[in-house]
PDB file of C-alpha atoms in Angstrom:
ATOM      1  CA  GLU A  21      20.723 -15.029   8.246  1.00 55.00           C
ATOM      2  CA  ALA A  22      17.391 -14.103   9.796  1.00 54.00           C
ATOM      3  CA  ASP A  23      17.407 -13.582  13.563  1.00 90.00           C
ATOM      4  CA  ILE A  24      13.674 -13.575  13.941  1.00 95.00           C
ATOM      5  CA  TYR A  25      11.902 -16.784  14.821  1.00 96.00           C
ATOM      6  CA  GLN A  26       8.312 -17.827  14.558  1.00 97.00           C
ATOM      7  CA  THR A  27       6.637 -20.880  16.051  1.00 96.00           C
ATOM      8  CA  PRO A  28       4.783 -22.928  15.138  1.00 97.00           C
ATOM      9  CA  ARG A  29       5.561 -22.960  11.426  1.00 96.00           C
ATOM     10  CA  TYR A  30       2.356 -24.872  10.718  1.00 96.00           C
ATOM     11  CA  LEU A  31      -0.735 -25.301  12.867  1.00 96.00           C
ATOM     12  CA  VAL A  32      -3.998 -27.099  12.128  1.00 97.00           C
ATOM     13  CA  ILE A  33      -6.601 -26.543  14.791  1.00 96.00           C
ATOM     14  CA  GLY A  34     -10.333 -26.874  15.375  1.00 95.00           C
ATOM     15  CA  THR A  35     -12.829 -24.049  15.574  1.00 96.00           C
ATOM     16  CA  GLY A  36     -13.125 -22.385  18.969  1.00 95.00           C
ATOM     17  CA  LYS A  37      -9.613 -23.188  20.165  1.00 95.00           C
ATOM     18  CA  LYS A  38      -7.311 -20.544  21.582  1.00 96.00           C
ATOM     19  CA  ILE A  39      -3.986 -20.184  19.797  1.00 96.00           C
ATOM     20  CA  THR A  40      -0.841 -18.182  20.317  1.00 97.00           C
ATOM     21  CA  LEU A  41       1.687 -17.581  17.578  1.00 97.00           C
ATOM     22  CA  GLU A  42       5.132 -16.861  18.959  1.00 98.00           C
ATOM     23  CA  CYS A  43       7.627 -14.368  17.523  1.00 98.00           C
ATOM     24  CA  SER A  44      11.058 -13.629  18.925  1.00 97.00           C
ATOM     25  CA  GLN A  45      13.961 -11.574  17.616  1.00 96.00           C
ATOM     26  CA  THR A  46      17.526 -11.392  18.845  1.00 93.00           C
ATOM     27  CA  MET A  47      18.488  -8.149  17.121  1.00 92.00           C
ATOM     28  CA  GLY A  48      17.308  -5.773  19.842  1.00 91.00           C
ATOM     29  CA  HIS A  49      14.911  -4.084  17.430  1.00 93.00           C
ATOM     30  CA  ASP A  50      12.368  -1.712  18.921  1.00 92.00           C
ATOM     31  CA  LYS A  51       9.817  -2.012  16.146  1.00 93.00           C
ATOM     32  CA  MET A  52       7.903  -5.235  15.563  1.00 95.00           C
ATOM     33  CA  TYR A  53       5.031  -6.056  13.226  1.00 95.00           C
ATOM     34  CA  TRP A  54       2.486  -8.756  12.400  1.00 96.00           C
ATOM     35  CA  TYR A  55       1.322  -9.135   8.809  1.00 95.00           C
ATOM     36  CA  GLN A  56      -1.330 -11.456   7.441  1.00 95.00           C
ATOM     37  CA  GLN A  57      -1.098 -12.845   3.935  1.00 93.00           C
ATOM     38  CA  ASP A  58      -3.432 -15.013   1.874  1.00 91.00           C
ATOM     39  CA  PRO A  59      -2.141 -16.755  -1.288  1.00 85.00           C
ATOM     40  CA  GLY A  60      -1.724 -14.380  -4.209  1.00 85.00           C
ATOM     41  CA  MET A  61      -2.533 -11.379  -2.085  1.00 88.00           C
ATOM     42  CA  GLU A  62      -0.600  -8.539  -0.531  1.00 90.00           C
ATOM     43  CA  LEU A  63       0.691  -8.546   3.023  1.00 92.00           C
ATOM     44  CA  HIS A  64      -1.677  -6.703   5.327  1.00 93.00           C
ATOM     45  CA  LEU A  65      -0.453  -5.105   8.554  1.00 93.00           C
ATOM     46  CA  ILE A  66      -2.614  -6.252  11.486  1.00 95.00           C
ATOM     47  CA  HIS A  67      -0.543  -5.174  14.521  1.00 95.00           C
ATOM     48  CA  TYR A  68       2.613  -3.246  15.281  1.00 93.00           C
ATOM     49  CA  SER A  69       4.662  -2.149  18.252  1.00 94.00           C
ATOM     50  CA  TYR A  70       7.284   0.562  18.560  1.00 92.00           C
ATOM     51  CA  GLY A  71       8.546  -0.620  21.941  1.00 93.00           C
ATOM     52  CA  VAL A  72       7.773  -2.386  25.197  1.00 95.00           C
ATOM     53  CA  ASN A  73       4.179  -1.880  26.387  1.00 95.00           C
ATOM     54  CA  SER A  74       3.308  -0.203  23.079  1.00 94.00           C
ATOM     55  CA  THR A  75       0.925  -1.934  20.649  1.00 95.00           C
ATOM     56  CA  GLU A  76      -1.241  -0.571  17.871  1.00 93.00           C
ATOM     57  CA  LYS A  77      -3.726  -2.043  15.426  1.00 92.00           C
ATOM     58  CA  GLY A  78      -2.715  -2.066  11.813  1.00 89.00           C
ATOM     59  CA  ASP A  79      -4.547  -1.256   8.617  1.00 83.00           C
ATOM     60  CA  LEU A  80      -6.454  -4.550   8.418  1.00 84.00           C
ATOM     61  CA  SER A  81      -8.939  -5.220  11.173  1.00 81.00           C
ATOM     62  CA  SER A  82      -8.138  -8.420  13.046  1.00 85.00           C
ATOM     63  CA  GLU A  83      -9.735 -10.283  15.930  1.00 89.00           C
ATOM     64  CA  SER A  84      -6.299 -11.221  17.185  1.00 93.00           C
ATOM     65  CA  THR A  85      -4.483  -9.466  20.017  1.00 94.00           C
ATOM     66  CA  VAL A  86      -0.805  -8.887  20.718  1.00 96.00           C
ATOM     67  CA  SER A  87       1.395  -8.028  23.665  1.00 95.00           C
ATOM     68  CA  ARG A  88       4.891  -6.572  24.027  1.00 97.00           C
ATOM     69  CA  ILE A  89       6.177  -7.202  27.513  1.00 97.00           C
ATOM     70  CA  ARG A  90       9.772  -7.762  26.422  1.00 96.00           C
ATOM     71  CA  THR A  91      11.655  -6.141  23.563  1.00 95.00           C
ATOM     72  CA  GLU A  92      12.457  -9.441  21.904  1.00 96.00           C
ATOM     73  CA  HIS A  93       9.031 -11.065  22.143  1.00 97.00           C
ATOM     74  CA  PHE A  94       5.803 -10.183  20.278  1.00 98.00           C
ATOM     75  CA  PRO A  95       3.210 -12.978  20.500  1.00 98.00           C
ATOM     76  CA  LEU A  96      -0.135 -12.944  18.685  1.00 97.00           C
ATOM     77  CA  THR A  97      -3.203 -14.566  20.233  1.00 96.00           C
ATOM     78  CA  LEU A  98      -6.556 -15.651  18.868  1.00 94.00           C
ATOM     79  CA  GLU A  99      -8.970 -16.379  21.717  1.00 94.00           C
ATOM     80  CA  SER A 100     -11.380 -18.427  19.603  1.00 94.00           C
ATOM     81  CA  ALA A 101     -10.147 -19.544  16.208  1.00 94.00           C
ATOM     82  CA  ARG A 102     -12.531 -19.659  13.232  1.00 95.00           C
ATOM     83  CA  PRO A 103     -12.090 -20.910   9.660  1.00 95.00           C
ATOM     84  CA  SER A 104     -11.929 -17.263   8.497  1.00 93.00           C
ATOM     85  CA  HIS A 105      -8.661 -16.959  10.459  1.00 94.00           C
ATOM     86  CA  THR A 106      -6.978 -19.461   8.147  1.00 95.00           C
ATOM     87  CA  SER A 107      -4.013 -17.595   6.690  1.00 95.00           C
ATOM     88  CA  GLN A 108      -0.273 -17.100   6.867  1.00 95.00           C
ATOM     89  CA  TYR A 109       0.933 -14.837   9.669  1.00 96.00           C
ATOM     90  CA  LEU A 110       4.295 -13.117   9.226  1.00 96.00           C
ATOM     91  CA  CYS A 111       6.192 -11.414  12.020  1.00 97.00           C
ATOM     92  CA  ALA A 112       8.807  -8.745  11.288  1.00 96.00           C
ATOM     93  CA  SER A 113      11.083  -6.357  13.122  1.00 95.00           C
ATOM     94  CA  SER A 114      13.167  -3.311  12.286  1.00 92.00           C
ATOM     95  CA  GLY A 115      15.842  -1.314  14.032  1.00 85.00           C
ATOM     96  CA  GLY A 116      15.465   1.710  11.827  1.00 75.00           C
ATOM     97  CA  ALA A 117      12.675   3.229   9.834  1.00 65.00           C
ATOM     98  CA  ASN A 118      12.982   1.391   6.572  1.00 78.00           C
ATOM     99  CA  VAL A 119      13.940  -2.243   6.205  1.00 88.00           C
ATOM    100  CA  LEU A 120      11.875  -4.940   7.888  1.00 92.00           C
ATOM    101  CA  THR A 121      13.342  -8.353   8.653  1.00 93.00           C
ATOM    102  CA  PHE A 122      10.725 -11.097   8.437  1.00 95.00           C
ATOM    103  CA  GLY A 123      10.409 -14.434  10.145  1.00 96.00           C
ATOM    104  CA  ALA A 124       9.584 -17.589   8.196  1.00 95.00           C
ATOM    105  CA  GLY A 125       5.876 -17.284   8.966  1.00 96.00           C
ATOM    106  CA  SER A 126       3.218 -19.349  10.707  1.00 97.00           C
ATOM    107  CA  ARG A 127       0.655 -21.007   8.486  1.00 95.00           C
ATOM    108  CA  LEU A 128      -2.614 -21.428  10.388  1.00 96.00           C
ATOM    109  CA  THR A 129      -5.457 -23.672   9.256  1.00 96.00           C
ATOM    110  CA  VAL A 130      -8.680 -23.642  11.247  1.00 96.00           C
ATOM    111  CA  LEU A 131     -11.051 -26.511  10.531  1.00 95.00           C
TER     112      LEU A 131
ATOM    113  CA  ASP B  30      -8.805   0.846  -2.930  1.00 63.00           C
ATOM    114  CA  GLN B  31      -5.398  -0.552  -3.653  1.00 74.00           C
ATOM    115  CA  GLN B  32      -2.629   2.011  -3.241  1.00 89.00           C
ATOM    116  CA  VAL B  33       0.110  -0.247  -4.572  1.00 93.00           C
ATOM    117  CA  LYS B  34      -0.405  -2.341  -7.699  1.00 94.00           C
ATOM    118  CA  GLN B  35       1.703  -5.061  -9.241  1.00 95.00           C
ATOM    119  CA  ASN B  36      -0.327  -5.701 -12.356  1.00 91.00           C
ATOM    120  CA  SER B  37       1.548  -8.788 -13.539  1.00 94.00           C
ATOM    121  CA  PRO B  38       0.770 -11.781 -11.319  1.00 94.00           C
ATOM    122  CA  SER B  39       3.479 -13.775 -13.061  1.00 96.00           C
ATOM    123  CA  LEU B  40       6.470 -13.408 -15.366  1.00 97.00           C
ATOM    124  CA  SER B  41       8.519 -16.052 -17.129  1.00 97.00           C
ATOM    125  CA  VAL B  42      11.987 -15.369 -18.573  1.00 98.00           C
ATOM    126  CA  GLN B  43      14.910 -17.365 -19.905  1.00 98.00           C
ATOM    127  CA  GLU B  44      18.088 -17.731 -17.908  1.00 97.00           C
ATOM    128  CA  GLY B  45      20.569 -15.008 -18.789  1.00 97.00           C
ATOM    129  CA  ARG B  46      17.918 -12.556 -19.997  1.00 97.00           C
ATOM    130  CA  ILE B  47      16.603  -9.507 -18.199  1.00 98.00           C
ATOM    131  CA  SER B  48      13.655  -9.694 -15.803  1.00 98.00           C
ATOM    132  CA  ILE B  49      11.646  -6.501 -15.313  1.00 98.00           C
ATOM    133  CA  LEU B  50       9.157  -6.342 -12.477  1.00 98.00           C
ATOM    134  CA  ASN B  51       6.833  -3.374 -12.184  1.00 98.00           C
ATOM    135  CA  CYS B  52       4.971  -1.616  -9.410  1.00 97.00           C
ATOM    136  CA  ASP B  53       2.600   1.360  -9.630  1.00 97.00           C
ATOM    137  CA  TYR B  54       1.313   3.464  -6.773  1.00 95.00           C
ATOM    138  CA  THR B  55      -1.263   6.170  -6.249  1.00 93.00           C
ATOM    139  CA  ASN B  56      -0.185   7.917  -3.042  1.00 84.00           C
ATOM    140  CA  SER B  57       2.453  10.581  -3.583  1.00 85.00           C
ATOM    141  CA  MET B  58       3.228  10.576   0.153  1.00 87.00           C
ATOM    142  CA  PHE B  59       5.264   7.363  -0.143  1.00 90.00           C
ATOM    143  CA  ASP B  60       8.894   8.305   0.385  1.00 89.00           C
ATOM    144  CA  TYR B  61      10.859   5.061   0.504  1.00 93.00           C
ATOM    145  CA  PHE B  62      10.523   2.082  -1.787  1.00 95.00           C
ATOM    146  CA  LEU B  63      11.648  -1.495  -1.236  1.00 96.00           C
ATOM    147  CA  TRP B  64      11.637  -4.806  -3.034  1.00 97.00           C
ATOM    148  CA  TYR B  65      11.291  -8.087  -1.184  1.00 97.00           C
ATOM    149  CA  LYS B  66      11.721 -11.608  -2.487  1.00 96.00           C
ATOM    150  CA  LYS B  67       9.761 -14.551  -1.116  1.00 94.00           C
ATOM    151  CA  TYR B  68      10.316 -18.265  -1.586  1.00 91.00           C
ATOM    152  CA  PRO B  69       7.492 -20.720  -0.796  1.00 85.00           C
ATOM    153  CA  ALA B  70       7.134 -21.529   2.905  1.00 82.00           C
ATOM    154  CA  GLU B  71       9.558 -18.742   3.861  1.00 88.00           C
ATOM    155  CA  GLY B  72       9.182 -15.135   4.943  1.00 92.00           C
ATOM    156  CA  PRO B  73      10.021 -12.253   2.586  1.00 94.00           C
ATOM    157  CA  THR B  74      13.671 -11.226   2.452  1.00 94.00           C
ATOM    158  CA  PHE B  75      14.822  -7.706   1.688  1.00 94.00           C
ATOM    159  CA  LEU B  76      16.398  -7.263  -1.735  1.00 96.00           C
ATOM    160  CA  ILE B  77      17.005  -3.624  -2.601  1.00 97.00           C
ATOM    161  CA  SER B  78      15.551  -0.195  -1.867  1.00 95.00           C
ATOM    162  CA  ILE B  79      15.514   3.388  -3.076  1.00 96.00           C
ATOM    163  CA  SER B  80      14.606   6.683  -1.463  1.00 93.00           C
ATOM    164  CA  SER B  81      12.388   9.257  -3.122  1.00 92.00           C
ATOM    165  CA  ILE B  82      15.307  11.598  -3.714  1.00 93.00           C
ATOM    166  CA  LYS B  83      16.921   9.150  -6.151  1.00 95.00           C
ATOM    167  CA  ASP B  84      15.796   7.653  -9.442  1.00 95.00           C
ATOM    168  CA  LYS B  85      18.110   4.633  -9.581  1.00 97.00           C
ATOM    169  CA  ASN B  86      19.864   2.297  -7.194  1.00 97.00           C
ATOM    170  CA  GLU B  87      22.037  -0.616  -8.225  1.00 97.00           C
ATOM    171  CA  ASP B  88      23.303  -3.641  -6.302  1.00 96.00           C
ATOM    172  CA  GLY B  89      25.017  -6.275  -8.382  1.00 97.00           C
ATOM    173  CA  ARG B  90      22.515  -7.860 -10.755  1.00 98.00           C
ATOM    174  CA  PHE B  91      19.630  -5.893  -9.251  1.00 98.00           C
ATOM    175  CA  THR B  92      18.673  -2.336 -10.177  1.00 98.00           C
ATOM    176  CA  VAL B  93      15.651  -0.426  -8.940  1.00 98.00           C
ATOM    177  CA  PHE B  94      14.285   2.527 -10.898  1.00 98.00           C
ATOM    178  CA  LEU B  95      11.903   5.133  -9.542  1.00 97.00           C
ATOM    179  CA  ASN B  96       9.825   7.453 -11.713  1.00 96.00           C
ATOM    180  CA  LYS B  97       8.047   9.727  -9.262  1.00 94.00           C
ATOM    181  CA  SER B  98       6.117  11.692 -11.835  1.00 94.00           C
ATOM    182  CA  ALA B  99       4.624   8.467 -13.187  1.00 95.00           C
ATOM    183  CA  LYS B 100       4.386   6.928  -9.689  1.00 95.00           C
ATOM    184  CA  HIS B 101       6.156   3.882 -11.049  1.00 97.00           C
ATOM    185  CA  LEU B 102       8.796   1.626  -9.588  1.00 97.00           C
ATOM    186  CA  SER B 103      10.601  -1.177 -11.367  1.00 98.00           C
ATOM    187  CA  LEU B 104      13.135  -3.870 -10.536  1.00 98.00           C
ATOM    188  CA  HIS B 105      15.550  -5.095 -13.172  1.00 98.00           C
ATOM    189  CA  ILE B 106      17.416  -8.343 -12.743  1.00 98.00           C
ATOM    190  CA  VAL B 107      20.163  -9.025 -15.241  1.00 97.00           C
ATOM    191  CA  PRO B 108      21.269 -11.630 -15.976  1.00 98.00           C
ATOM    192  CA  SER B 109      18.399 -13.651 -14.540  1.00 98.00           C
ATOM    193  CA  GLN B 110      19.241 -16.962 -12.879  1.00 97.00           C
ATOM    194  CA  PRO B 111      17.031 -19.953 -12.014  1.00 96.00           C
ATOM    195  CA  GLY B 112      17.635 -19.223  -8.308  1.00 96.00           C
ATOM    196  CA  ASP B 113      15.883 -15.890  -8.798  1.00 97.00           C
ATOM    197  CA  SER B 114      12.581 -17.740  -9.248  1.00 97.00           C
ATOM    198  CA  ALA B 115      10.385 -16.460  -6.419  1.00 96.00           C
ATOM    199  CA  VAL B 116       7.569 -14.040  -5.663  1.00 96.00           C
ATOM    200  CA  TYR B 117       8.679 -10.400  -5.678  1.00 97.00           C
ATOM    201  CA  PHE B 118       6.823  -7.797  -3.635  1.00 97.00           C
ATOM    202  CA  CYS B 119       7.230  -4.062  -3.826  1.00 96.00           C
ATOM    203  CA  ALA B 120       6.715  -2.310  -0.487  1.00 95.00           C
ATOM    204  CA  LEU B 121       6.274   1.413  -0.021  1.00 94.00           C
ATOM    205  CA  ARG B 122       6.788   3.408   3.150  1.00 91.00           C
ATOM    206  CA  GLY B 123       4.347   6.125   4.099  1.00 83.00           C
ATOM    207  CA  SER B 124       4.741   9.011   6.499  1.00 70.00           C
ATOM    208  CA  ASN B 125       3.907   6.788   9.484  1.00 72.00           C
ATOM    209  CA  TYR B 126       6.805   4.419   8.693  1.00 74.00           C
ATOM    210  CA  LYS B 127       4.460   1.546   7.924  1.00 83.00           C
ATOM    211  CA  LEU B 128       4.971  -0.432   4.725  1.00 89.00           C
ATOM    212  CA  THR B 129       2.225  -1.000   2.165  1.00 91.00           C
ATOM    213  CA  PHE B 130       2.791  -4.055  -0.014  1.00 93.00           C
ATOM    214  CA  GLY B 131       1.724  -5.003  -3.511  1.00 94.00           C
ATOM    215  CA  LYS B 132       0.224  -8.422  -4.293  1.00 94.00           C
ATOM    216  CA  GLY B 133       3.472  -9.733  -5.681  1.00 95.00           C
ATOM    217  CA  THR B 134       4.706 -11.067  -9.019  1.00 97.00           C
ATOM    218  CA  LEU B 135       5.776 -14.674  -9.411  1.00 96.00           C
ATOM    219  CA  LEU B 136       9.000 -14.751 -11.413  1.00 97.00           C
ATOM    220  CA  THR B 137      10.012 -18.002 -13.073  1.00 97.00           C
ATOM    221  CA  VAL B 138      13.473 -18.175 -14.648  1.00 97.00           C
ATOM    222  CA  ASN B 139      13.758 -21.108 -17.015  1.00 96.00           C
ATOM    223  CA  PRO B 140      17.139 -22.823 -17.544  1.00 93.00           C
TER     224      PRO B 140
END
């Protein structure tokens, strides 16, 4: 059973709004990740963190930002949402170097 | 330039038969290889993995084969069951411990 939680699961919002996607894990994992996925496409890494106060940008450029103030919490924020941000956002964590555990995802639609 | 390719967007098999999902890669620096399974509206779940020092790993109905010289990875599911119907992603770990995903293959197992 997954111990990584994402909220909201679905969000429809207007252009220009600020949004925060929440991600929490109860496994005590140091490493956390945000991936973005469009239908029929691969998962693209947009942010990752290897511990508290550590955040890095991933391989795909993103206008979103992240923070890691607590081990268990890794929220993603978009200051001003645009239709191009419409996508599924997947949060993951890992305790070791190999296997990532994913949350159920947050599907964002920007009108 | 896509480093990880799953050339079959979809695959349909009969229940009880073998399903073979393929993944090709270009970067010889990948050293750990994973398969994830994803149902609609859920996050990917880890299925099976293999390290670069092996050429086969088996877990119940699932077997992963690695051919390093051909840079080819495959997942065999036998016997296939209707509950196996999902999107399957291969994910490859590089030297920086980040995973690179393929676009996925939609497997449909018909009763």
